PDB file of C-alpha atoms in Angstrom:
ATOM      1  CA  MET A   1     124.486 116.951 191.800  1.00  0.00           C
ATOM      2  CA  ALA A   2     125.988 119.751 189.742  1.00  0.00           C
ATOM      3  CA  ASN A   3     124.718 123.227 190.425  1.00  0.00           C
ATOM      4  CA  ILE A   4     122.113 124.147 187.781  1.00  0.00           C
ATOM      5  CA  PHE A   5     123.741 127.527 187.253  1.00  0.00           C
ATOM      6  CA  ASP A   6     127.104 125.864 186.599  1.00  0.00           C
ATOM      7  CA  LEU A   7     125.409 123.744 183.944  1.00  0.00           C
ATOM      8  CA  PHE A   8     123.912 126.845 182.333  1.00  0.00           C
ATOM      9  CA  ARG A   9     127.341 128.511 182.276  1.00  0.00           C
ATOM     10  CA  LYS A  10     128.868 125.450 180.569  1.00  0.00           C
ATOM     11  CA  ILE A  11     126.122 125.490 177.945  1.00  0.00           C
ATOM     12  CA  GLU A  12     126.637 129.221 177.330  1.00  0.00           C
ATOM     13  CA  LYS A  13     130.398 128.707 176.890  1.00  0.00           C
ATOM     14  CA  SER A  14     129.771 125.847 174.473  1.00  0.00           C
ATOM     15  CA  GLU A  15     127.325 127.914 172.426  1.00  0.00           C
ATOM     16  CA  ALA A  16     129.747 130.830 172.363  1.00  0.00           C
ATOM     17  CA  ALA A  17     132.471 128.570 171.007  1.00  0.00           C
ATOM     18  CA  LEU A  18     130.184 127.368 168.219  1.00  0.00           C
ATOM     19  CA  THR A  19     128.964 130.826 167.233  1.00  0.00           C
ATOM     20  CA  GLY A  20     132.321 132.639 167.364  1.00  0.00           C
ATOM     21  CA  ALA A  21     134.722 133.349 164.535  1.00  0.00           C
ATOM     22  CA  PRO A  22     135.760 130.327 162.456  1.00  0.00           C
ATOM     23  CA  ALA A  23     138.911 128.629 163.709  1.00  0.00           C
ATOM     24  CA  TYR A  24     139.427 126.565 160.540  1.00  0.00           C
ATOM     25  CA  LEU A  25     139.191 127.311 156.841  1.00  0.00           C
ATOM     26  CA  VAL A  26     138.130 124.371 154.652  1.00  0.00           C
ATOM     27  CA  VAL A  27     138.528 125.086 150.953  1.00  0.00           C
ATOM     28  CA  GLY A  28     137.192 123.177 147.973  1.00  0.00           C
ATOM     29  CA  LEU A  29     138.750 124.022 144.619  1.00  0.00           C
ATOM     30  CA  GLY A  30     136.969 124.255 141.283  1.00  0.00           C
ATOM     31  CA  ASN A  31     135.729 126.593 138.583  1.00  0.00           C
ATOM     32  CA  PRO A  32     132.498 128.641 138.833  1.00  0.00           C
ATOM     33  CA  GLY A  33     129.698 128.206 136.336  1.00  0.00           C
ATOM     34  CA  LYS A  34     127.209 125.500 135.453  1.00  0.00           C
ATOM     35  CA  GLU A  35     129.298 124.360 132.506  1.00  0.00           C
ATOM     36  CA  TYR A  36     132.026 123.214 134.929  1.00  0.00           C
ATOM     37  CA  ALA A  37     129.799 121.751 137.649  1.00  0.00           C
ATOM     38  CA  SER A  38     130.456 118.063 136.931  1.00  0.00           C
ATOM     39  CA  THR A  39     133.965 118.322 135.507  1.00  0.00           C
ATOM     40  CA  ARG A  40     137.042 116.667 136.979  1.00  0.00           C
ATOM     41  CA  HIS A  41     138.573 119.968 138.039  1.00  0.00           C
ATOM     42  CA  ASN A  42     135.539 120.547 140.286  1.00  0.00           C
ATOM     43  CA  ALA A  43     136.014 117.525 142.533  1.00  0.00           C
ATOM     44  CA  GLY A  44     136.893 119.899 145.374  1.00  0.00           C
ATOM     45  CA  PHE A  45     133.624 121.803 144.949  1.00  0.00           C
ATOM     46  CA  LEU A  46     131.648 118.558 144.928  1.00  0.00           C
ATOM     47  CA  ALA A  47     133.356 117.258 148.077  1.00  0.00           C
ATOM     48  CA  ILE A  48     133.008 120.458 150.094  1.00  0.00           C
ATOM     49  CA  ASP A  49     129.309 120.764 149.233  1.00  0.00           C
ATOM     50  CA  HIS A  50     128.824 117.271 150.702  1.00  0.00           C
ATOM     51  CA  ILE A  51     130.764 118.098 153.879  1.00  0.00           C
ATOM     52  CA  ALA A  52     129.122 121.486 154.402  1.00  0.00           C
ATOM     53  CA  ALA A  53     125.639 119.989 154.081  1.00  0.00           C
ATOM     54  CA  HIS A  54     126.420 117.567 156.921  1.00  0.00           C
ATOM     55  CA  ALA A  55     127.735 120.484 158.982  1.00  0.00           C
ATOM     56  CA  GLY A  56     124.507 122.429 158.519  1.00  0.00           C
ATOM     57  CA  ALA A  57     126.078 125.010 156.241  1.00  0.00           C
ATOM     58  CA  LYS A  58     125.039 126.469 152.910  1.00  0.00           C
ATOM     59  CA  ILE A  59     127.923 127.752 150.818  1.00  0.00           C
ATOM     60  CA  ASP A  60     126.062 130.636 149.261  1.00  0.00           C
ATOM     61  CA  ARG A  61     127.337 133.894 150.745  1.00  0.00           C
ATOM     62  CA  VAL A  62     129.512 135.967 148.386  1.00  0.00           C
ATOM     63  CA  ARG A  63     132.685 137.017 150.218  1.00  0.00           C
ATOM     64  CA  PHE A  64     136.447 136.953 149.718  1.00  0.00           C
ATOM     65  CA  LYS A  65     136.131 136.465 145.942  1.00  0.00           C
ATOM     66  CA  GLY A  66     134.286 133.247 146.671  1.00  0.00           C
ATOM     67  CA  LEU A  67     131.197 131.598 148.080  1.00  0.00           C
ATOM     68  CA  THR A  68     131.261 130.906 151.815  1.00  0.00           C
ATOM     69  CA  GLY A  69     129.276 129.206 154.522  1.00  0.00           C
ATOM     70  CA  GLU A  70     129.840 128.591 158.217  1.00  0.00           C
ATOM     71  CA  GLY A  71     129.209 125.415 160.171  1.00  0.00           C
ATOM     72  CA  THR A  72     130.684 123.169 162.820  1.00  0.00           C
ATOM     73  CA  LEU A  73     132.810 120.048 162.537  1.00  0.00           C
ATOM     74  CA  CYS A  74     133.934 118.188 165.643  1.00  0.00           C
ATOM     75  CA  GLY A  75     132.661 121.070 167.757  1.00  0.00           C
ATOM     76  CA  THR A  76     134.878 123.528 165.885  1.00  0.00           C
ATOM     77  CA  ARG A  77     133.601 126.524 163.956  1.00  0.00           C
ATOM     78  CA  VAL A  78     134.587 126.207 160.294  1.00  0.00           C
ATOM     79  CA  LEU A  79     134.433 128.554 157.309  1.00  0.00           C
ATOM     80  CA  PHE A  80     133.761 126.670 154.079  1.00  0.00           C
ATOM     81  CA  LEU A  81     135.069 128.390 150.963  1.00  0.00           C
ATOM     82  CA  LYS A  82     134.626 127.817 147.229  1.00  0.00           C
ATOM     83  CA  PRO A  83     136.819 130.358 145.392  1.00  0.00           C
ATOM     84  CA  GLN A  84     135.055 131.912 142.398  1.00  0.00           C
ATOM     85  CA  THR A  85     138.194 133.307 140.774  1.00  0.00           C
ATOM     86  CA  TYR A  86     138.655 130.333 138.461  1.00  0.00           C
ATOM     87  CA  MET A  87     141.223 127.752 139.431  1.00  0.00           C
ATOM     88  CA  ASN A  88     144.445 129.566 138.591  1.00  0.00           C
ATOM     89  CA  LEU A  89     143.705 132.454 140.981  1.00  0.00           C
ATOM     90  CA  SER A  90     142.221 130.438 143.858  1.00  0.00           C
ATOM     91  CA  GLY A  91     144.890 131.704 146.236  1.00  0.00           C
ATOM     92  CA  GLU A  92     143.526 135.244 146.165  1.00  0.00           C
ATOM     93  CA  SER A  93     140.257 134.060 147.683  1.00  0.00           C
ATOM     94  CA  VAL A  94     141.973 131.840 150.248  1.00  0.00           C
ATOM     95  CA  ARG A  95     144.353 134.606 151.312  1.00  0.00           C
ATOM     96  CA  GLU A  96     141.544 137.138 151.825  1.00  0.00           C
ATOM     97  CA  ALA A  97     139.451 134.740 153.918  1.00  0.00           C
ATOM     98  CA  ALA A  98     142.408 133.615 156.008  1.00  0.00           C
ATOM     99  CA  ALA A  99     143.562 137.181 156.616  1.00  0.00           C
ATOM    100  CA  PHE A 100     140.099 138.378 157.638  1.00  0.00           C
ATOM    101  CA  TYR A 101     139.722 135.683 160.310  1.00  0.00           C
ATOM    102  CA  HIS A 102     143.426 135.517 161.230  1.00  0.00           C
ATOM    103  CA  ILE A 103     143.553 131.829 160.283  1.00  0.00           C
ATOM    104  CA  GLU A 104     147.088 130.477 160.008  1.00  0.00           C
ATOM    105  CA  PRO A 105     148.088 127.956 157.306  1.00  0.00           C
ATOM    106  CA  ALA A 106     148.138 125.209 159.953  1.00  0.00           C
ATOM    107  CA  ASN A 107     144.351 125.663 160.254  1.00  0.00           C
ATOM    108  CA  ILE A 108     143.633 125.553 156.524  1.00  0.00           C
ATOM    109  CA  ILE A 109     142.526 122.397 154.702  1.00  0.00           C
ATOM    110  CA  VAL A 110     142.277 122.312 150.899  1.00  0.00           C
ATOM    111  CA  ILE A 111     140.359 119.669 148.928  1.00  0.00           C
ATOM    112  CA  TYR A 112     141.178 119.369 145.246  1.00  0.00           C
ATOM    113  CA  ASP A 113     141.378 117.078 142.228  1.00  0.00           C
ATOM    114  CA  ASP A 114     144.336 114.846 141.358  1.00  0.00           C
ATOM    115  CA  VAL A 115     144.824 113.385 137.878  1.00  0.00           C
ATOM    116  CA  THR A 116     147.496 110.954 139.063  1.00  0.00           C
ATOM    117  CA  LEU A 117     144.981 108.980 141.139  1.00  0.00           C
ATOM    118  CA  ASP A 118     142.199 106.708 139.962  1.00  0.00           C
ATOM    119  CA  VAL A 119     138.680 108.059 140.374  1.00  0.00           C
ATOM    120  CA  GLY A 120     137.750 108.048 144.052  1.00  0.00           C
ATOM    121  CA  ARG A 121     141.191 107.281 145.457  1.00  0.00           C
ATOM    122  CA  LEU A 122     142.278 109.741 148.156  1.00  0.00           C
ATOM    123  CA  ARG A 123     145.545 111.107 149.508  1.00  0.00           C
ATOM    124  CA  VAL A 124     146.007 113.241 152.608  1.00  0.00           C
ATOM    125  CA  ARG A 125     149.154 115.247 153.310  1.00  0.00           C
ATOM    126  CA  GLY A 126     149.989 117.760 156.016  1.00  0.00           C
ATOM    127  CA  LYS A 127     152.031 119.997 153.710  1.00  0.00           C
ATOM    128  CA  GLY A 128     153.980 119.870 150.465  1.00  0.00           C
ATOM    129  CA  SER A 129     154.471 121.243 146.981  1.00  0.00           C
ATOM    130  CA  ASP A 130     151.758 122.149 144.478  1.00  0.00           C
ATOM    131  CA  GLY A 131     152.392 118.959 142.483  1.00  0.00           C
ATOM    132  CA  GLY A 132     151.766 120.849 139.262  1.00  0.00           C
ATOM    133  CA  HIS A 133     148.221 121.832 140.258  1.00  0.00           C
ATOM    134  CA  ASN A 134     147.582 125.476 139.336  1.00  0.00           C
ATOM    135  CA  GLY A 135     145.064 126.083 142.106  1.00  0.00           C
ATOM    136  CA  MET A 136     147.501 124.839 144.729  1.00  0.00           C
ATOM    137  CA  LYS A 137     150.308 126.818 143.121  1.00  0.00           C
ATOM    138  CA  SER A 138     148.235 129.985 143.548  1.00  0.00           C
ATOM    139  CA  ILE A 139     147.382 129.213 147.186  1.00  0.00           C
ATOM    140  CA  ILE A 140     150.984 128.493 148.137  1.00  0.00           C
ATOM    141  CA  TYR A 141     152.086 131.717 146.447  1.00  0.00           C
ATOM    142  CA  GLN A 142     149.407 133.873 148.093  1.00  0.00           C
ATOM    143  CA  LEU A 143     149.923 132.397 151.570  1.00  0.00           C
ATOM    144  CA  ASN A 144     153.696 132.283 151.146  1.00  0.00           C
ATOM    145  CA  SER A 145     153.488 128.857 152.744  1.00  0.00           C
ATOM    146  CA  ASP A 146     152.884 125.234 151.835  1.00  0.00           C
ATOM    147  CA  ALA A 147     152.361 124.212 155.466  1.00  0.00           C
ATOM    148  CA  PHE A 148     148.635 123.498 155.211  1.00  0.00           C
ATOM    149  CA  ALA A 149     146.807 120.175 154.996  1.00  0.00           C
ATOM    150  CA  ARG A 150     145.326 118.940 151.770  1.00  0.00           C
ATOM    151  CA  VAL A 151     143.021 116.154 150.644  1.00  0.00           C
ATOM    152  CA  ARG A 152     143.579 115.067 147.049  1.00  0.00           C
ATOM    153  CA  VAL A 153     140.629 113.440 145.310  1.00  0.00           C
ATOM    154  CA  GLY A 154     141.446 111.157 142.406  1.00  0.00           C
ATOM    155  CA  VAL A 155     139.688 112.063 139.165  1.00  0.00           C
ATOM    156  CA  GLY A 156     141.383 109.567 136.873  1.00  0.00           C
ATOM    157  CA  LYS A 157     144.460 109.566 134.683  1.00  0.00           C
ATOM    158  CA  LYS A 158     144.481 110.863 131.104  1.00  0.00           C
ATOM    159  CA  PRO A 159     143.261 108.271 128.586  1.00  0.00           C
ATOM    160  CA  HIS A 160     146.673 108.364 126.891  1.00  0.00           C
ATOM    161  CA  PRO A 161     149.871 110.434 127.349  1.00  0.00           C
ATOM    162  CA  ALA A 162     149.224 112.681 124.351  1.00  0.00           C
ATOM    163  CA  TYR A 163     145.792 113.742 125.627  1.00  0.00           C
ATOM    164  CA  ASP A 164     145.743 117.453 126.483  1.00  0.00           C
ATOM    165  CA  LEU A 165     145.707 117.857 130.264  1.00  0.00           C
ATOM    166  CA  ALA A 166     143.539 120.996 130.216  1.00  0.00           C
ATOM    167  CA  ASN A 167     140.942 119.214 128.127  1.00  0.00           C
ATOM    168  CA  TRP A 168     141.033 116.239 130.465  1.00  0.00           C
ATOM    169  CA  VAL A 169     140.463 118.138 133.722  1.00  0.00           C
ATOM    170  CA  LEU A 170     137.671 120.145 132.104  1.00  0.00           C
ATOM    171  CA  SER A 171     135.942 117.016 130.827  1.00  0.00           C
ATOM    172  CA  ALA A 172     132.820 115.790 132.597  1.00  0.00           C
ATOM    173  CA  PHE A 173     132.672 112.769 134.866  1.00  0.00           C
ATOM    174  CA  SER A 174     130.579 109.887 133.623  1.00  0.00           C
ATOM    175  CA  ALA A 175     127.537 108.907 135.673  1.00  0.00           C
ATOM    176  CA  GLU A 176     129.441 105.850 136.912  1.00  0.00           C
ATOM    177  CA  GLU A 177     132.424 107.971 137.995  1.00  0.00           C
ATOM    178  CA  LEU A 178     130.172 110.419 139.849  1.00  0.00           C
ATOM    179  CA  ALA A 179     128.594 107.495 141.695  1.00  0.00           C
ATOM    180  CA  VAL A 180     132.039 106.294 142.788  1.00  0.00           C
ATOM    181  CA  LEU A 181     133.013 109.785 143.948  1.00  0.00           C
ATOM    182  CA  SER A 182     129.823 110.313 145.921  1.00  0.00           C
ATOM    183  CA  LYS A 183     130.498 107.130 147.878  1.00  0.00           C
ATOM    184  CA  MET A 184     133.936 108.437 148.853  1.00  0.00           C
ATOM    185  CA  PHE A 185     132.861 111.844 150.122  1.00  0.00           C
ATOM    186  CA  ASP A 186     131.980 110.468 153.546  1.00  0.00           C
ATOM    187  CA  THR A 187     135.590 109.318 153.797  1.00  0.00           C
ATOM    188  CA  VAL A 188     136.810 112.758 152.730  1.00  0.00           C
ATOM    189  CA  GLU A 189     134.635 114.248 155.463  1.00  0.00           C
ATOM    190  CA  ARG A 190     136.072 111.849 158.026  1.00  0.00           C
ATOM    191  CA  GLY A 191     139.568 112.840 156.942  1.00  0.00           C
ATOM    192  CA  VAL A 192     138.798 116.540 157.310  1.00  0.00           C
ATOM    193  CA  GLU A 193     137.348 115.950 160.787  1.00  0.00           C
ATOM    194  CA  LEU A 194     140.493 114.109 161.858  1.00  0.00           C
ATOM    195  CA  LEU A 195     142.658 116.912 160.504  1.00  0.00           C
ATOM    196  CA  ILE A 196     140.663 119.426 162.525  1.00  0.00           C
ATOM    197  CA  LYS A 197     141.255 117.251 165.581  1.00  0.00           C
ATOM    198  CA  GLY A 198     144.971 117.398 164.837  1.00  0.00           C
ATOM    199  CA  ASP A 199     145.248 113.699 164.019  1.00  0.00           C
ATOM    200  CA  LEU A 200     147.091 113.740 160.687  1.00  0.00           C
ATOM    201  CA  ALA A 201     148.339 110.174 161.028  1.00  0.00           C
ATOM    202  CA  THR A 202     144.847 108.707 161.366  1.00  0.00           C
ATOM    203  CA  ALA A 203     143.491 110.970 158.620  1.00  0.00           C
ATOM    204  CA  MET A 204     146.167 109.567 156.299  1.00  0.00           C
ATOM    205  CA  GLN A 205     145.389 106.015 157.375  1.00  0.00           C
ATOM    206  CA  VAL A 206     141.646 106.433 156.831  1.00  0.00           C
ATOM    207  CA  CYS A 207     141.833 108.236 153.484  1.00  0.00           C
ATOM    208  CA  ASN A 208     144.959 106.888 151.849  1.00  0.00           C
ATOM    209  CA  GLY A 209     143.888 103.317 152.395  1.00  0.00           C
ATOM    210  CA  ALA A 210     140.272 103.784 151.284  1.00  0.00           C
ATOM    211  CA  VAL A 211     139.335 101.846 148.160  1.00  0.00           C
ATOM    212  CA  PRO A 212     136.427 103.000 145.966  1.00  0.00           C
ATOM    213  CA  CYS A 213     133.712 100.441 145.402  1.00  0.00           C
TER     214      CYS A 213
END
């Protein structure tokens, strides 16, 4: 039988690991303000709220030009961040949070909207370009790196090529589209957990192959 004091020491170490500084930064992109709450550009905000709630975190503390909350995923302490700078300056918030906790790009995960994917479709990548997304462009510039994981959440293609892109991403989801998205957020969460575990290949398999229903 294990010594009771050894068991207590293991518990103390485990608790210390969970209450220490965040080892990962999980970012959801969007625009602040009630008028943007259910718009396509705020898919990242919607997803991270879902994940944080399951991790026992409330993203309501004002820090780093954003709203933050701390929780645990897969036994790892995580800082959840919703930049409040508006989309085009999201990188300022991400840089400040990462610098404060000495979190390297390899331990940053960004969730954001993608207009090239149907509503609810997902894509996970370990690194890459901004793909024309202004929030990602800002983050890559501020971090001076594109070597961080990202989860792209499909918000639907423009109704027709001539439709203004800015108007499209700032348009509201329909009730049916929001229902589809909400069903996919568990899959987004699973992908983020796998990324934290260092299993990019499985995260890609789980998310990239998921079909909205």
